[in-house]
GROMACS .gro file of C-alpha atoms in nm:
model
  439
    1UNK     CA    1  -6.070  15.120  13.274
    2UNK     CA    2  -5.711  15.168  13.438
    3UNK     CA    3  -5.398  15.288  13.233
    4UNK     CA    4  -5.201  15.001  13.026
    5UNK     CA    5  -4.969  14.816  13.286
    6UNK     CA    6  -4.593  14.799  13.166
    7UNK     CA    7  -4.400  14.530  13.326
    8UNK     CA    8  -4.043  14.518  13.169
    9UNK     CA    9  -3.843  14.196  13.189
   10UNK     CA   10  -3.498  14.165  13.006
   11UNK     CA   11  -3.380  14.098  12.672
   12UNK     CA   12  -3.206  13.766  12.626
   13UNK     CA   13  -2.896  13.648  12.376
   14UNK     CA   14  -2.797  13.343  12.205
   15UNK     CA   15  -2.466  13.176  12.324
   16UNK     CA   16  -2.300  13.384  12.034
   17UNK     CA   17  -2.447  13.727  12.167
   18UNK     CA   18  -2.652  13.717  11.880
   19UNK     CA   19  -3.002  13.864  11.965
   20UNK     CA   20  -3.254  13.608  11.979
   21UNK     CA   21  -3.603  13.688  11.715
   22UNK     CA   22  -3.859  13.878  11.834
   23UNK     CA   23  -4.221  13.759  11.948
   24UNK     CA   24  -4.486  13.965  12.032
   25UNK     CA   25  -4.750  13.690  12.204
   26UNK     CA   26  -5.110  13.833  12.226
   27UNK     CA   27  -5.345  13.641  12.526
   28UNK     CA   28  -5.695  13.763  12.560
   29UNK     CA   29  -5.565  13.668  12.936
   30UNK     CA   30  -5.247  13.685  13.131
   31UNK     CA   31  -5.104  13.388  13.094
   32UNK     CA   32  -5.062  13.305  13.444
   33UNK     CA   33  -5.112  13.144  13.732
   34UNK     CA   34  -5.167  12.817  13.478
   35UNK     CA   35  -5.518  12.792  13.677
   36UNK     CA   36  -5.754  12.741  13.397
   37UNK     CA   37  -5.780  12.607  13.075
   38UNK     CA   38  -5.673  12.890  12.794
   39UNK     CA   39  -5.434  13.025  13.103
   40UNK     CA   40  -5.234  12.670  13.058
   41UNK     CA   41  -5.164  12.630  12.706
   42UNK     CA   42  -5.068  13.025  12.720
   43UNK     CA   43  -4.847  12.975  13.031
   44UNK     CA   44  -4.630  12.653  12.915
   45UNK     CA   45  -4.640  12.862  12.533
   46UNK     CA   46  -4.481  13.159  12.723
   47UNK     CA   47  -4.221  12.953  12.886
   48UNK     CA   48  -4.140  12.722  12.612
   49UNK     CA   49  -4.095  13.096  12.397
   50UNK     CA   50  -3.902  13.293  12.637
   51UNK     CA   51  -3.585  13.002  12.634
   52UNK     CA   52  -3.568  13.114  12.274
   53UNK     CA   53  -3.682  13.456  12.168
   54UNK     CA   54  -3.713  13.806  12.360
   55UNK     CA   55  -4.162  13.811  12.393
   56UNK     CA   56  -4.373  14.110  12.427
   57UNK     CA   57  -4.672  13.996  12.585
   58UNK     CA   58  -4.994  14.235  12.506
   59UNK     CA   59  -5.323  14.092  12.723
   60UNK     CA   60  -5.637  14.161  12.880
   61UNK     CA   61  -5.710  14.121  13.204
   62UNK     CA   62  -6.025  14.135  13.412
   63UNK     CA   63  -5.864  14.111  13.747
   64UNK     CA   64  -5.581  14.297  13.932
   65UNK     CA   65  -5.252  14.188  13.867
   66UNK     CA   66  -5.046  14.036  14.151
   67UNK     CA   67  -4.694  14.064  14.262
   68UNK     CA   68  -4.700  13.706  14.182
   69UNK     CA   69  -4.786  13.776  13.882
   70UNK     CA   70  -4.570  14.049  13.755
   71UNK     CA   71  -4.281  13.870  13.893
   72UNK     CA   72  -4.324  13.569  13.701
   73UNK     CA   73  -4.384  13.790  13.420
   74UNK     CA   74  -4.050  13.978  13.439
   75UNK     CA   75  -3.868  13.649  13.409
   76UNK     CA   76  -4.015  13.576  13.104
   77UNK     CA   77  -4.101  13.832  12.900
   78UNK     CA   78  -3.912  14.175  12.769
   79UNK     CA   79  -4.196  14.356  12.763
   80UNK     CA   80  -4.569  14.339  12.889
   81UNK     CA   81  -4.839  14.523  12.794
   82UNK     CA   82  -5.135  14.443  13.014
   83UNK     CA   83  -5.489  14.614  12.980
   84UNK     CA   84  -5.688  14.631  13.255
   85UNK     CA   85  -6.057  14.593  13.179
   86UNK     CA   86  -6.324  14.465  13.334
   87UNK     CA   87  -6.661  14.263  13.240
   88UNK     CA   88  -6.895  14.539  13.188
   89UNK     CA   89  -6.654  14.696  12.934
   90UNK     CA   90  -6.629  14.373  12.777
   91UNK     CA   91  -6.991  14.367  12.747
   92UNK     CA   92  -7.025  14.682  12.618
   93UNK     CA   93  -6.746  14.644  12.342
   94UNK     CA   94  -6.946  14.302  12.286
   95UNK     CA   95  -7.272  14.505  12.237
   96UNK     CA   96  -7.079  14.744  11.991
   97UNK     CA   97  -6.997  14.445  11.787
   98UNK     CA   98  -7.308  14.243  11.757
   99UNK     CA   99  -7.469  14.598  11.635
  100UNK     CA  100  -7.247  14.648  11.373
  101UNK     CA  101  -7.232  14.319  11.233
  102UNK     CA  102  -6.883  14.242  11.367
  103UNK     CA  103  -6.789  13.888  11.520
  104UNK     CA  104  -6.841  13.942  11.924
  105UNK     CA  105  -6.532  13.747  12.047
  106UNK     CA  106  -6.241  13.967  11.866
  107UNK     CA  107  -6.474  14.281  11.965
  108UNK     CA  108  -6.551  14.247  12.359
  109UNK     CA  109  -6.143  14.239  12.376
  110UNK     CA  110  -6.032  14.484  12.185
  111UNK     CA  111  -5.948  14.818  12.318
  112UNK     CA  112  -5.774  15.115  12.080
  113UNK     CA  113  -5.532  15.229  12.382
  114UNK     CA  114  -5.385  14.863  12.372
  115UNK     CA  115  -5.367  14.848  12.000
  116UNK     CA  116  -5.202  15.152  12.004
  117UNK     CA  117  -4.917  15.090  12.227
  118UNK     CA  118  -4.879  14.734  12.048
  119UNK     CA  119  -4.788  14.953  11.727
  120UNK     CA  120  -4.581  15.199  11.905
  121UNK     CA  121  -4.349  14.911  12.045
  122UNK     CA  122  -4.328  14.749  11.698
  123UNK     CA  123  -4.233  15.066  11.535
  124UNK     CA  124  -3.989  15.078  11.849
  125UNK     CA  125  -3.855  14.720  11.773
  126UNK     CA  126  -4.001  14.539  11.501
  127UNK     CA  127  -4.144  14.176  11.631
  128UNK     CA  128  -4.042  13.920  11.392
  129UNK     CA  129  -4.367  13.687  11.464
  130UNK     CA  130  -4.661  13.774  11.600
  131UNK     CA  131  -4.839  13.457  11.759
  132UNK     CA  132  -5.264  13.516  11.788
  133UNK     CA  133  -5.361  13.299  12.114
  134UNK     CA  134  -5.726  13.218  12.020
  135UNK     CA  135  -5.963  13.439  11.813
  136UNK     CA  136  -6.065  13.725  12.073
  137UNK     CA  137  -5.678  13.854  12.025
  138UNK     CA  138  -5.762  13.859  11.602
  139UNK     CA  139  -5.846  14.235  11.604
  140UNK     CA  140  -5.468  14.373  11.743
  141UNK     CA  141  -5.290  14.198  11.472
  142UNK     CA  142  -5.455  14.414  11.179
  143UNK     CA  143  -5.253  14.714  11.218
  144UNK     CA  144  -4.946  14.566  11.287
  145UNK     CA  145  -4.981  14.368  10.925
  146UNK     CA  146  -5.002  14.690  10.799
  147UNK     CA  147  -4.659  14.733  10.794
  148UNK     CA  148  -4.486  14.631  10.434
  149UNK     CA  149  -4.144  14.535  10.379
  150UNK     CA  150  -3.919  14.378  10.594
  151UNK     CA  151  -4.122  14.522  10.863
  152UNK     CA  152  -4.387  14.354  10.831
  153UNK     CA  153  -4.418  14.035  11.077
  154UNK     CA  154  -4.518  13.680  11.041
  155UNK     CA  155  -4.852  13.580  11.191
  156UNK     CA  156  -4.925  13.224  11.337
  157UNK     CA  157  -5.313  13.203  11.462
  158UNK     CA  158  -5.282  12.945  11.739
  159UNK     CA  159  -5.673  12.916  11.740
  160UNK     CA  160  -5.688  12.627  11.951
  161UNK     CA  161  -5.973  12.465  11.851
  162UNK     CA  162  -6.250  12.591  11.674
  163UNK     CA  163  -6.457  12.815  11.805
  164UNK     CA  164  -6.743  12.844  11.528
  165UNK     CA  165  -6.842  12.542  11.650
  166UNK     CA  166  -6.926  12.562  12.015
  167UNK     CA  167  -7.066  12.911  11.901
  168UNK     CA  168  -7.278  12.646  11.645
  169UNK     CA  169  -7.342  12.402  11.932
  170UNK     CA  170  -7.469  12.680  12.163
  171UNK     CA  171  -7.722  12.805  11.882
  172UNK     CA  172  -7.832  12.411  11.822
  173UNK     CA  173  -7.890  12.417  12.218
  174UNK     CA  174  -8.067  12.809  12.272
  175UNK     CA  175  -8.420  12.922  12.291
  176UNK     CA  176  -8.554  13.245  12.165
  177UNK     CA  177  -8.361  13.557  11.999
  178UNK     CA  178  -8.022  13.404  12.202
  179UNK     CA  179  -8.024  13.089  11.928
  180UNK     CA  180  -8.000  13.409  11.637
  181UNK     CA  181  -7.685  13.577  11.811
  182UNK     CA  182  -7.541  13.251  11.855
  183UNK     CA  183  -7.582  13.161  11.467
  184UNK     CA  184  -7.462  13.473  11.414
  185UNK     CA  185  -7.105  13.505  11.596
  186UNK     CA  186  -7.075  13.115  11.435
  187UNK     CA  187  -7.114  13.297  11.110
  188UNK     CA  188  -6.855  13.573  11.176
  189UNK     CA  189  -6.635  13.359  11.388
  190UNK     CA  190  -6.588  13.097  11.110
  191UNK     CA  191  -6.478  13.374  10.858
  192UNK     CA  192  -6.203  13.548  11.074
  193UNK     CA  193  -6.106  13.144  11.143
  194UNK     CA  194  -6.052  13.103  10.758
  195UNK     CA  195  -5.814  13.453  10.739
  196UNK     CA  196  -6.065  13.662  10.575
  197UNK     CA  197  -6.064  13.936  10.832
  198UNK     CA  198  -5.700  13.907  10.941
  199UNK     CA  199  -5.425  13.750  10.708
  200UNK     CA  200  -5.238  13.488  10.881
  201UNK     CA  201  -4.896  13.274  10.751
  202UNK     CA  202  -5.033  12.989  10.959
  203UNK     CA  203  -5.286  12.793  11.169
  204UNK     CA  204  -5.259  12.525  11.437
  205UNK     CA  205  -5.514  12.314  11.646
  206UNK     CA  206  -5.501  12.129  11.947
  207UNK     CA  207  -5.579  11.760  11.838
  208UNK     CA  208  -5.667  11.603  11.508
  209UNK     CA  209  -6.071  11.627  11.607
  210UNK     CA  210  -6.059  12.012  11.543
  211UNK     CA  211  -5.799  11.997  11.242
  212UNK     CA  212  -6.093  11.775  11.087
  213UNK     CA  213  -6.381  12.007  11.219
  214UNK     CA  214  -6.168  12.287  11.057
  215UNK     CA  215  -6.172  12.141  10.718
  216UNK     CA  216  -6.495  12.022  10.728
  217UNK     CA  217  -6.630  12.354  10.895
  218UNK     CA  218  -6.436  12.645  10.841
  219UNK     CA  219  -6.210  12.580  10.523
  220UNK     CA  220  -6.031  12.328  10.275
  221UNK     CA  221  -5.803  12.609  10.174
  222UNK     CA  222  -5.597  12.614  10.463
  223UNK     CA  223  -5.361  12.297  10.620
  224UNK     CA  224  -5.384  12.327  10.999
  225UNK     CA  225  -5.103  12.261  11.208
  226UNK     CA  226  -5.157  12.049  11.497
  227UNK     CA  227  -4.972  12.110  11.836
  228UNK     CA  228  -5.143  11.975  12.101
  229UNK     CA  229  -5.173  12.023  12.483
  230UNK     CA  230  -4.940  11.868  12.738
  231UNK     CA  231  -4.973  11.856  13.104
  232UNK     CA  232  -4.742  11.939  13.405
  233UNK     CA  233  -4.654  11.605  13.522
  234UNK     CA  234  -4.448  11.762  13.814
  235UNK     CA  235  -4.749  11.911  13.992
  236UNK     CA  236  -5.010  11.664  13.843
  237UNK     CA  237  -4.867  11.317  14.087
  238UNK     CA  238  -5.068  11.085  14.227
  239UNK     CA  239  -5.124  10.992  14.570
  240UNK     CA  240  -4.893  10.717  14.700
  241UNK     CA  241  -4.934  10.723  15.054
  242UNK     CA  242  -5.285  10.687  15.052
  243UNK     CA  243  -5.453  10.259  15.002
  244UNK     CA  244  -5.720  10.238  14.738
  245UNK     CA  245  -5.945  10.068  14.951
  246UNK     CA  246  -5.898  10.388  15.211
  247UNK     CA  247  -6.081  10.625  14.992
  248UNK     CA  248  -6.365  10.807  15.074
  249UNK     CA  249  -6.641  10.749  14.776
  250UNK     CA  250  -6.626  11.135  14.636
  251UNK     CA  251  -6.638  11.162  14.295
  252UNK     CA  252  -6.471  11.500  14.180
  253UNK     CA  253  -6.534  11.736  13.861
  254UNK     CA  254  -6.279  12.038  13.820
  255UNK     CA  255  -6.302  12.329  13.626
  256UNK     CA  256  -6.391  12.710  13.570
  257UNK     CA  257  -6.754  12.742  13.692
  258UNK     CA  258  -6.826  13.049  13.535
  259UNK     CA  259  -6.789  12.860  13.171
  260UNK     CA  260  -7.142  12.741  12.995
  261UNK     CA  261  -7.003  12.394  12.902
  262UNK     CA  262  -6.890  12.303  13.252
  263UNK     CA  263  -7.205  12.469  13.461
  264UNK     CA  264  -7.384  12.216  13.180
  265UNK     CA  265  -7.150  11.934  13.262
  266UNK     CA  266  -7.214  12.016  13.646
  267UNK     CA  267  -7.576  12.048  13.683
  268UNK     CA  268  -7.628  11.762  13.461
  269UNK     CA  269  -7.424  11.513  13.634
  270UNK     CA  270  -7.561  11.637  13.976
  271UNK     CA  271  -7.901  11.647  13.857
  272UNK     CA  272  -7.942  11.352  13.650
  273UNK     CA  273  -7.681  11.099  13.749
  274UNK     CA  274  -7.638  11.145  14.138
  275UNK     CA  275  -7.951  11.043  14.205
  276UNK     CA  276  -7.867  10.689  14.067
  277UNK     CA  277  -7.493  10.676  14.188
  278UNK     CA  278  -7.682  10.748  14.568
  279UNK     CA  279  -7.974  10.467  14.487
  280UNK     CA  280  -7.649  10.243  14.485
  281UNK     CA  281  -7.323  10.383  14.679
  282UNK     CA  282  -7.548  10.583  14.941
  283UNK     CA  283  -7.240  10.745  15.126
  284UNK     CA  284  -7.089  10.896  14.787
  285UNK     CA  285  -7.057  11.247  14.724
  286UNK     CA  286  -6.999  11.457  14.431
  287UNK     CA  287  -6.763  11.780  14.443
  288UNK     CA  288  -6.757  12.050  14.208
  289UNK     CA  289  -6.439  12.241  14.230
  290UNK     CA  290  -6.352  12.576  14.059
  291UNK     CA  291  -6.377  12.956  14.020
  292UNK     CA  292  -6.633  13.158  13.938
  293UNK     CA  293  -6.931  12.921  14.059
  294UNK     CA  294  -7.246  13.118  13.888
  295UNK     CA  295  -7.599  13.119  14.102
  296UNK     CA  296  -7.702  12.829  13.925
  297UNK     CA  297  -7.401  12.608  14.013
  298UNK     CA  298  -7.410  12.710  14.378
  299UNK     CA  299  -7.789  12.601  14.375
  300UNK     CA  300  -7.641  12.250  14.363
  301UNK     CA  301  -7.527  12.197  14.631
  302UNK     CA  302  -7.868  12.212  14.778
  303UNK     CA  303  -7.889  11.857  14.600
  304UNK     CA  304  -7.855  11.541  14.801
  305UNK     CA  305  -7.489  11.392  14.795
  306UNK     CA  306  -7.389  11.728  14.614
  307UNK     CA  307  -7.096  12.001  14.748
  308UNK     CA  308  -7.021  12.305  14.576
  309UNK     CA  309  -6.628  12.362  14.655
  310UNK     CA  310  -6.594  12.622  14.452
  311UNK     CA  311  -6.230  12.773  14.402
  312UNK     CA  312  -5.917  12.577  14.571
  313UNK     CA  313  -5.574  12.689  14.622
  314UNK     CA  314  -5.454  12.326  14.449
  315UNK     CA  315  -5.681  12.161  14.238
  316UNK     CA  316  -5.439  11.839  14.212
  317UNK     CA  317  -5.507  11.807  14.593
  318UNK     CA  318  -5.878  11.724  14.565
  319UNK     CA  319  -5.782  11.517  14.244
  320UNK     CA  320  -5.513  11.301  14.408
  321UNK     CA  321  -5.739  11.243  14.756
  322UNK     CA  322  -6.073  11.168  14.491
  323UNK     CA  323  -6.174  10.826  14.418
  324UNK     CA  324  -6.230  10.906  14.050
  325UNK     CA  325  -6.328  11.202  13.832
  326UNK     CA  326  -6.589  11.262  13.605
  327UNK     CA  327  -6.569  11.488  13.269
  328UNK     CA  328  -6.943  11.490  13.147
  329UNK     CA  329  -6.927  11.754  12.911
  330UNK     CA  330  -7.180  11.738  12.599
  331UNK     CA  331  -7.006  12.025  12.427
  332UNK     CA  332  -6.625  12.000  12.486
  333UNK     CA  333  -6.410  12.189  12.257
  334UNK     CA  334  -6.051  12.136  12.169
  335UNK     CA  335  -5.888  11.907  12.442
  336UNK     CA  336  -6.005  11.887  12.777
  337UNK     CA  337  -5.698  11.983  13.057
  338UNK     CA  338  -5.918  11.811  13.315
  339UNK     CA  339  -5.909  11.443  13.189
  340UNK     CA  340  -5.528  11.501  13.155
  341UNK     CA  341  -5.443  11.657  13.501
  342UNK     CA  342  -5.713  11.354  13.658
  343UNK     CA  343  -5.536  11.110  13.470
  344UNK     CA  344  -5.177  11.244  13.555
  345UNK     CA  345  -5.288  11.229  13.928
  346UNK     CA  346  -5.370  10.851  13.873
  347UNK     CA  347  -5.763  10.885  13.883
  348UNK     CA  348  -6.001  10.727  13.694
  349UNK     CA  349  -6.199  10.961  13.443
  350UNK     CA  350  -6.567  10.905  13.345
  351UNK     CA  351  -6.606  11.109  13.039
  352UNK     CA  352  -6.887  11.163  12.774
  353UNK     CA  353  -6.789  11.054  12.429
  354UNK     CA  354  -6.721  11.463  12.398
  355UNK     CA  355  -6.462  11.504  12.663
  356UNK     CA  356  -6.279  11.184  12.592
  357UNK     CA  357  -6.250  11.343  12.209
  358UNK     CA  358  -5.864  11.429  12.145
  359UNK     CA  359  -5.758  11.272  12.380
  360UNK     CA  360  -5.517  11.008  12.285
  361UNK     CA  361  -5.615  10.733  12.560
  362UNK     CA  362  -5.771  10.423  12.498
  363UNK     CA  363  -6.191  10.321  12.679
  364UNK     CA  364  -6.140  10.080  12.887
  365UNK     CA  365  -5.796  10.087  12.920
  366UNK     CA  366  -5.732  10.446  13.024
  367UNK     CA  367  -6.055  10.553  13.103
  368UNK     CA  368  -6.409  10.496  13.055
  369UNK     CA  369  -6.666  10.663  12.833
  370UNK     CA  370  -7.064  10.676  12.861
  371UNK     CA  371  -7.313  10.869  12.692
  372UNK     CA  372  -7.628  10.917  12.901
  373UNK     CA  373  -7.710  10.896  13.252
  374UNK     CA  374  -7.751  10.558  13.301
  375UNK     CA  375  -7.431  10.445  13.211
  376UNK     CA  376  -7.236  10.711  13.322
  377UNK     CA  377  -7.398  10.632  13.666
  378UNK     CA  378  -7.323  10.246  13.646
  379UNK     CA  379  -6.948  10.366  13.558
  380UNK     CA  380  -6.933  10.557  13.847
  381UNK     CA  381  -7.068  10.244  14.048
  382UNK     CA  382  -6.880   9.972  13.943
  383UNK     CA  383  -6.568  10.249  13.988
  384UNK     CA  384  -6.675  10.321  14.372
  385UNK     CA  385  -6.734   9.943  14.443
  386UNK     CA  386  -6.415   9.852  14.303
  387UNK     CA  387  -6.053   9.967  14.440
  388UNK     CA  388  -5.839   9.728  14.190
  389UNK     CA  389  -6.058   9.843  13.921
  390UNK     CA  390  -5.998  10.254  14.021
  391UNK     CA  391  -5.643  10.121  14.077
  392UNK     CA  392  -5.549   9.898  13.750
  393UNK     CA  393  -5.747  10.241  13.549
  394UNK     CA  394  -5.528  10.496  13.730
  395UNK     CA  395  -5.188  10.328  13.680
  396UNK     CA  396  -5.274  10.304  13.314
  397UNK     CA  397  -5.415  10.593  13.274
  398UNK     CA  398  -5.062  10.783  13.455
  399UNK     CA  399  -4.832  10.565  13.222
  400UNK     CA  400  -5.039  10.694  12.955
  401UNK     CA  401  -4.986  11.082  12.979
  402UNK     CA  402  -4.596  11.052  13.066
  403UNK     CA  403  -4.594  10.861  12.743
  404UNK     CA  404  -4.789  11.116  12.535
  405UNK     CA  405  -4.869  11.423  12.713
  406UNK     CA  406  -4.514  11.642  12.783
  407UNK     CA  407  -4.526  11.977  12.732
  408UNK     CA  408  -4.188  12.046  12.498
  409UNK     CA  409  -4.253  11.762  12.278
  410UNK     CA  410  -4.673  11.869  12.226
  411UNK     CA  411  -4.613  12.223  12.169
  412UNK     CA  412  -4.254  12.149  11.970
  413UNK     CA  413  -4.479  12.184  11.568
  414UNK     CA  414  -4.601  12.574  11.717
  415UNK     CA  415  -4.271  12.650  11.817
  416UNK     CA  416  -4.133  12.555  11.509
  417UNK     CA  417  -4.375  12.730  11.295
  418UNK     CA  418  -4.281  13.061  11.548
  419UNK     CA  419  -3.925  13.063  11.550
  420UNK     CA  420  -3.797  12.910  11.233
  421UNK     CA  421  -3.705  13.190  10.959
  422UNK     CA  422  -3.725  12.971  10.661
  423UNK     CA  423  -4.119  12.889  10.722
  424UNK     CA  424  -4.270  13.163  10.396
  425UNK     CA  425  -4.501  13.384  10.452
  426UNK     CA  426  -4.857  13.382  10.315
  427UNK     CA  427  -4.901  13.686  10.048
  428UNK     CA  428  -5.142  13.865  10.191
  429UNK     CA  429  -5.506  13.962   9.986
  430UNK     CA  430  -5.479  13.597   9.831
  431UNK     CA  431  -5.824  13.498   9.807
  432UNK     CA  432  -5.730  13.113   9.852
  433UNK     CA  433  -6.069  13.079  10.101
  434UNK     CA  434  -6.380  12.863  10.050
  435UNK     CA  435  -6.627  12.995  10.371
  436UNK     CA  436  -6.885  12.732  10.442
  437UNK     CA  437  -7.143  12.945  10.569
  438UNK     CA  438  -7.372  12.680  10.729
  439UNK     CA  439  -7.403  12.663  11.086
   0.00000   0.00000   0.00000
């Protein structure tokens, strides 16, 4: 465990010299490079913020920071506060909670030094808003609600989607004693979701799938916000210069490899479905891009027709040069960045009925959908044997997220609920919660 990192930026001013309000954003990651899914949202959150208000970031982060990094940083914060950790201490903390009967998430990322430092720059310069990225950030914004009066700042949980449930979905899925601890952090998780561990003013989602799974789920008591997910339609283009008919047959699936619900995604499609996709389009290959690849996803590339990339320095590369991608994912939560970034690149997407869930893009039209091997490997087919098919798909499905998916306008509802004064804050202690506690 290293000593907090300060990286200081510089305060910014309204046209009128008027001093803009004052966010404290907490990530459970450094929000940059945008290279994976939570890192994303968090990024284009960061940037959309710092335009307006003066940000203290405080984060976590498992890896060394770059030059990179603290550069971009220093353009868009005032302040960072960066932890280094690493995974065992993570694990540890984790260990701690599940012991004491605390909620695991919140526990593996909180760290007293951090929290600490946190209050000392509030008491410094009180934040105006403090904005929760996801639940692991949940147990740094207790102390600073402490603070009565005028001091005391607004909280907006921006939870995402909701994590009870893949915590429930991973229980459904487990063998053994791992199915109890599952069950359990559902439990837990689904009360700090519903404010009953940390008071919050507000509460927004990523699509209108979770905002339903949060009222059916978590609570009835609480009106989600939804602001949903965008994607960068600068870096995300599609190739031009390159025929349909030209393409090599690879069929592509992106994402961190590290993360149960894609090694799932992975080692189903490669061991399930490529089998059938060879039986018919014997040249195709599949390739599994991303960070992190665990033992188990490396194994797969020992599979016929199967390469295990692994990291990249530019995921839209291998999307763009792709004949199609595939998004297989049978638990998927909140909104999946990969459809969106394959789409934006003008590839078709194969998705299961999970992955294509939020997103707002028509079967058929924008992409396709297919719930078990079979037809996900007669998608893939018909998709490889057909260029004006992949074609007539991936000019729809572009058109489709330039329509619908820009950043400013998707993430416009959080930044209203942030930065406008007038919003009211929640009294806190008002026991206004109905806890479903089934999982």
């Amino acid at each position: 465990m290293g000593r907090i990192e300060v990286i200081n930026g510089q305060a910014r001013q309204d046209e009128d010299t008027c001093p803009l309000p004052r966010v404290l954003l907490l990530t459970h990651r450094v929000p940059c490079p945008p290279d994976r899914g939570d890192r994303i949202r968090s990024y284009h959150l960061l940037r959309a913020l710092s335009r307006r208000a003066n940000v203290t970031l405080g984060a976590i982060s498992d890896e060394p920071l770059s030059r990179v990094q603290r550069d971009l940083l220093g353009s868009l914060v005032e302040v960072a506060l960066v932890l280094p950790t690493d995974r065992w201490a993570m694990r540890r903390r984790a260990g701690m909670a599940l012991l004491t009967g605390r909620a695991i998430t919140p526990g593996a990322h909180f760290h007293p030094g951090l929290a600490r430092a946190l209050a000392k720059q509030h008491r410094r310069q009180p934040f105006d808003t403090v904005v929760t990225y996801c639940s692991g950030m949940l147990a740094y914004t207790r102390g600073l609600l402490g603070y009565g009066g005028a001091n005391r700042p607004r909280h907006i949980l921006d939870l995402v989607d909701v994590d009870s449930v893949k915590w429930s979905q991973y229980a459904e899925r487990a063998r053994g004693p791992m199915g109890l601890v599952y069950a359990a952090e559902a439990r837990r998780l689904r009360r700090a979701e519903a404010g009953e561990l940390v008071h919050f003013d507000a509460v927004t989602l990523i699509s209108e799938q979770e905002r339903e799974a949060y009222r059916q789920r978590v609570t009835s008591g609480i009106e989600p916000v939804v602001a949903g997910n965008g994607v960068d339609l600068t870096h995300f283009v599609p190739e031009v210069a390159l025929a349909e008919a030209d393409r090599e047959p690879v069929v592509v699936f992106t994402g961190v490899l590290s993360y149960r619900p894609n090694i799932d995604a992975a080692a189903w499609f490669a061991r399930r479905v490529m089998p059938r996709v060879l039986a018919a389009a014997p040249r195709a290959r599949f390739d599994i891009i991303g960070k992190s690849p665990t033992a188990e996803v490396l194994a797969l590339g020992e599979l016929p027709g199967v390469r295990v990339v692994g990291p990249v320095t530019s995921t839209a590369d291998h999307l763009r040069g792709a004949a199609l991608a595939v998004a297989p994912l049978r638990i998927a939560p909140g909104l999946q960045n990969k459809v969106l970034e394959a789409m934006a690149c003008g590839r078709p997407v194969v998705c299961s009925p999970e992955a294509a869930a939020g997103i707002d893009a028509t079967p058929g039209t924008h992409l396709l959908v297919a719930d078990d091997d079979a037809a996900t490997a007669r998608q893939v087919v018909s998709l490889l044997h057909n260029p004006e098919q992949r074609a007539r798909l991936g000019d729809a499905a572009r058109q489709q997220v330039e329509t619908h998916y820009d950043w400013p306008a998707r993430l416009s509802p959080l930044l209203d609920l942030i930065l406008k004064a007038d919003i009211p804050r929640n009294p806190i202690g008002t026991p206004t919660y109905n806890v479903q506690t089934t999982v």
